[in-house]
CSV table of C-alpha atoms in Angstrom, one decimal:
chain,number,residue,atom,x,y,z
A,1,UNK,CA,97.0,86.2,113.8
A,2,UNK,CA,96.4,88.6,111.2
A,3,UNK,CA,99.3,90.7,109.8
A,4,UNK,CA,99.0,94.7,110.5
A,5,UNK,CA,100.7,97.8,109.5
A,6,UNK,CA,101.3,100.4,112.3
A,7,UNK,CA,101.9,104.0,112.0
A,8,UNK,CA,103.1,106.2,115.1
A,9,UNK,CA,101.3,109.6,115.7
A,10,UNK,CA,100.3,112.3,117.6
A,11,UNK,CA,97.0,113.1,118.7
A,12,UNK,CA,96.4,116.4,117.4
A,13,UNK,CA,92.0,117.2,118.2
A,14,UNK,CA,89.5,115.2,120.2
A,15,UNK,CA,85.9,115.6,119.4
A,16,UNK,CA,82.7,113.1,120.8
A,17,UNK,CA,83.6,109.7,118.8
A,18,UNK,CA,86.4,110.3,117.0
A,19,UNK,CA,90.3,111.7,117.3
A,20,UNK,CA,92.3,113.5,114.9
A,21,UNK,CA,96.3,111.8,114.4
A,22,UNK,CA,98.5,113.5,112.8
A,23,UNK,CA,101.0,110.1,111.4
A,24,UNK,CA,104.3,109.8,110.7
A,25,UNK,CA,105.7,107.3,108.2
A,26,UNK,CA,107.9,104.7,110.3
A,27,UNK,CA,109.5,101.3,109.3
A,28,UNK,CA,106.3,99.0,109.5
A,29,UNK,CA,105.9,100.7,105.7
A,30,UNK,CA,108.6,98.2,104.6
A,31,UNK,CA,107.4,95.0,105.7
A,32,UNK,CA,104.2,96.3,103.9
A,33,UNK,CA,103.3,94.5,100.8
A,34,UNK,CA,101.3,98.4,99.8
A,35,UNK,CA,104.6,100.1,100.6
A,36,UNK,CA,105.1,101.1,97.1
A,37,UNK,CA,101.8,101.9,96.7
A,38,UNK,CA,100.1,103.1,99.7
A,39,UNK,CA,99.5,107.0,100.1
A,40,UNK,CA,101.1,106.9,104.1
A,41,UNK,CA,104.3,106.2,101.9
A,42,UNK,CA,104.4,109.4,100.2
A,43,UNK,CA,105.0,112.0,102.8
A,44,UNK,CA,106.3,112.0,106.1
A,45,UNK,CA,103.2,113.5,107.7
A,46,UNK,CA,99.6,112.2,107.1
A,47,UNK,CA,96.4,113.4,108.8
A,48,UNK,CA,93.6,110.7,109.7
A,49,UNK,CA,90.2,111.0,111.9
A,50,UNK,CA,89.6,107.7,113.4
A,51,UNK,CA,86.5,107.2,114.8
A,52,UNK,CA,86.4,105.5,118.0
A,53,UNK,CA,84.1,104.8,121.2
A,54,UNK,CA,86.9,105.3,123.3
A,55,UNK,CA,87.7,109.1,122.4
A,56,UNK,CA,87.6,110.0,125.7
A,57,UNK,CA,90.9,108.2,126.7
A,58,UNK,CA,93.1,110.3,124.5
A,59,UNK,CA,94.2,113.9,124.2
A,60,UNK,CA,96.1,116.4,122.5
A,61,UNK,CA,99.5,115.6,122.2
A,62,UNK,CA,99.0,111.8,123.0
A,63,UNK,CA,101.7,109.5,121.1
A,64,UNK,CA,99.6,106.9,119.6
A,65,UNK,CA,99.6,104.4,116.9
A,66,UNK,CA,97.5,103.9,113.9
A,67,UNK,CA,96.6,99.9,113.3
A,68,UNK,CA,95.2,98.3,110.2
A,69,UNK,CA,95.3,95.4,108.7
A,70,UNK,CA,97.3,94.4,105.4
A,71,UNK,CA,94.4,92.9,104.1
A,72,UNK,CA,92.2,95.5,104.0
A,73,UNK,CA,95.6,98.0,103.2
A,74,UNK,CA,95.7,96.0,100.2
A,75,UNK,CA,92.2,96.1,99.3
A,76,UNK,CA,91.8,99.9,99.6
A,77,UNK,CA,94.8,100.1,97.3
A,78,UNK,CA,92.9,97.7,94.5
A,79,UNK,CA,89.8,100.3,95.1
A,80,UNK,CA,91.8,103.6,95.0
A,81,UNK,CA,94.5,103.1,92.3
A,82,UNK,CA,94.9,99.3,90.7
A,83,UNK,CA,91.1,98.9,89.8
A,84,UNK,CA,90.9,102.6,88.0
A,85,UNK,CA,94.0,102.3,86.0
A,86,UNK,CA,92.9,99.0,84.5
A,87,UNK,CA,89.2,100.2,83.8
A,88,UNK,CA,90.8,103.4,82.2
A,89,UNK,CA,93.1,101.6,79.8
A,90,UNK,CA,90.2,99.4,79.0
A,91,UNK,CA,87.9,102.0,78.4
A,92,UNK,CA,89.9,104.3,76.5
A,93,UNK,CA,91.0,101.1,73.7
A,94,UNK,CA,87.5,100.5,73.9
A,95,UNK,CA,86.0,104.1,72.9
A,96,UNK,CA,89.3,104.7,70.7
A,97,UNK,CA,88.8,101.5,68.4
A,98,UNK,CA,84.9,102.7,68.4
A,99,UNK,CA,85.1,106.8,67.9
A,100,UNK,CA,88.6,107.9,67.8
A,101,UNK,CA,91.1,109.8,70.1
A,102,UNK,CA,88.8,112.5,71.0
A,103,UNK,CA,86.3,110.6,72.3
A,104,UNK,CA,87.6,108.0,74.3
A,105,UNK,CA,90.0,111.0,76.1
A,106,UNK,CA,86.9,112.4,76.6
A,107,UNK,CA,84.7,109.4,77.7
A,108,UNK,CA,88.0,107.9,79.7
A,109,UNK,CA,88.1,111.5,81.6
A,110,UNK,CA,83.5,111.2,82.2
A,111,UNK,CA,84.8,107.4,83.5
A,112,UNK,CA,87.0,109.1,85.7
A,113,UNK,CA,84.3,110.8,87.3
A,114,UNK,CA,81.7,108.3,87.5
A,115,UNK,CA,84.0,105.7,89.1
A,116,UNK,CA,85.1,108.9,91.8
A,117,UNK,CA,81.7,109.4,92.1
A,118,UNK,CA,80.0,106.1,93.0
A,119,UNK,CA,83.0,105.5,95.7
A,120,UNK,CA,81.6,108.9,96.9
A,121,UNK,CA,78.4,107.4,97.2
A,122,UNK,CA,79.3,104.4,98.7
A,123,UNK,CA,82.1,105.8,101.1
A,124,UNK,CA,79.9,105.2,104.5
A,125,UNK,CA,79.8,101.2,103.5
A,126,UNK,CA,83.3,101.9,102.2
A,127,UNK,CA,84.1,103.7,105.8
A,128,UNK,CA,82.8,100.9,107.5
A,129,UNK,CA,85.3,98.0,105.6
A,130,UNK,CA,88.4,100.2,105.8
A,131,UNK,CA,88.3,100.8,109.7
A,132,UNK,CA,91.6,102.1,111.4
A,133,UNK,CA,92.4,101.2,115.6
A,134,UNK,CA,94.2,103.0,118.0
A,135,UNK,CA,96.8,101.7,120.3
A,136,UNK,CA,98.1,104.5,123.1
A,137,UNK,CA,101.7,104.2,122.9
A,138,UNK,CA,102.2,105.7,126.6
């Protein structure tokens, strides 16, 4: 069975296909292999809009809990902070063994952007990969 980390919440708004949680960081962070890593970590409160068929089975105020699996946890940390850093140390050695300090700030800050921006552009397929579940906890 595949490994998951839950967060509990509260539903907070309930539109057609998807519900609002608000989250709040509880000890399944630990057994996380992301823990360190993973942006539910760094505050107590998180808001997430998980999309769902069933919307009409929950409410404001519902205790719930947020499910996803470590795997893709993992994966979305890779995309989001692990693959960026590395490609922005390389391309600043690069461009600074090439033009100089100037220009490899400069063209690590326009990588910056680009990477940002094609994750914008794919975020739908992106979307799709990194889907939460809800469990009712009542």
């Amino acid at each position: 069975m595949e490994e998951v980390a839950k967060h509990s919440g509260v539903v907070t708004a309930v539109e057609a296909g998807q519900v609002e949680v608000r989250m709040k960081v509880n000890s399944a962070c630990g057994s996380c292999q992301a823990h360190a890593k993973c942006g539910f970590a760094e505050s107590a409160d998180k808001v997430v809009v998980i999309e769902t068929a069933l919307w009409q089975h929950y409410h404001v105020g519902d205790a719930v809990e947020v499910v996803i699996s470590q795997r893709n946890g993992l994966v979305a940390v890779v995309l989001a902070y692990l693959l960026p850093a590395v490609l922005m140390i390389a391309v600043f050695i690069v461009m600074n063994s090439l033009f100089g300090e100037l220009w490899a700030a400069l063209g690590t800050l326009l990588f910056v952007v680009l990477y940002w921006g094609v994750l914008w552009c794919f975020r739908k397929r992106i979307k799709q990969r990194f889907s939460f579940r809800l469990q009712s906890l009542e």
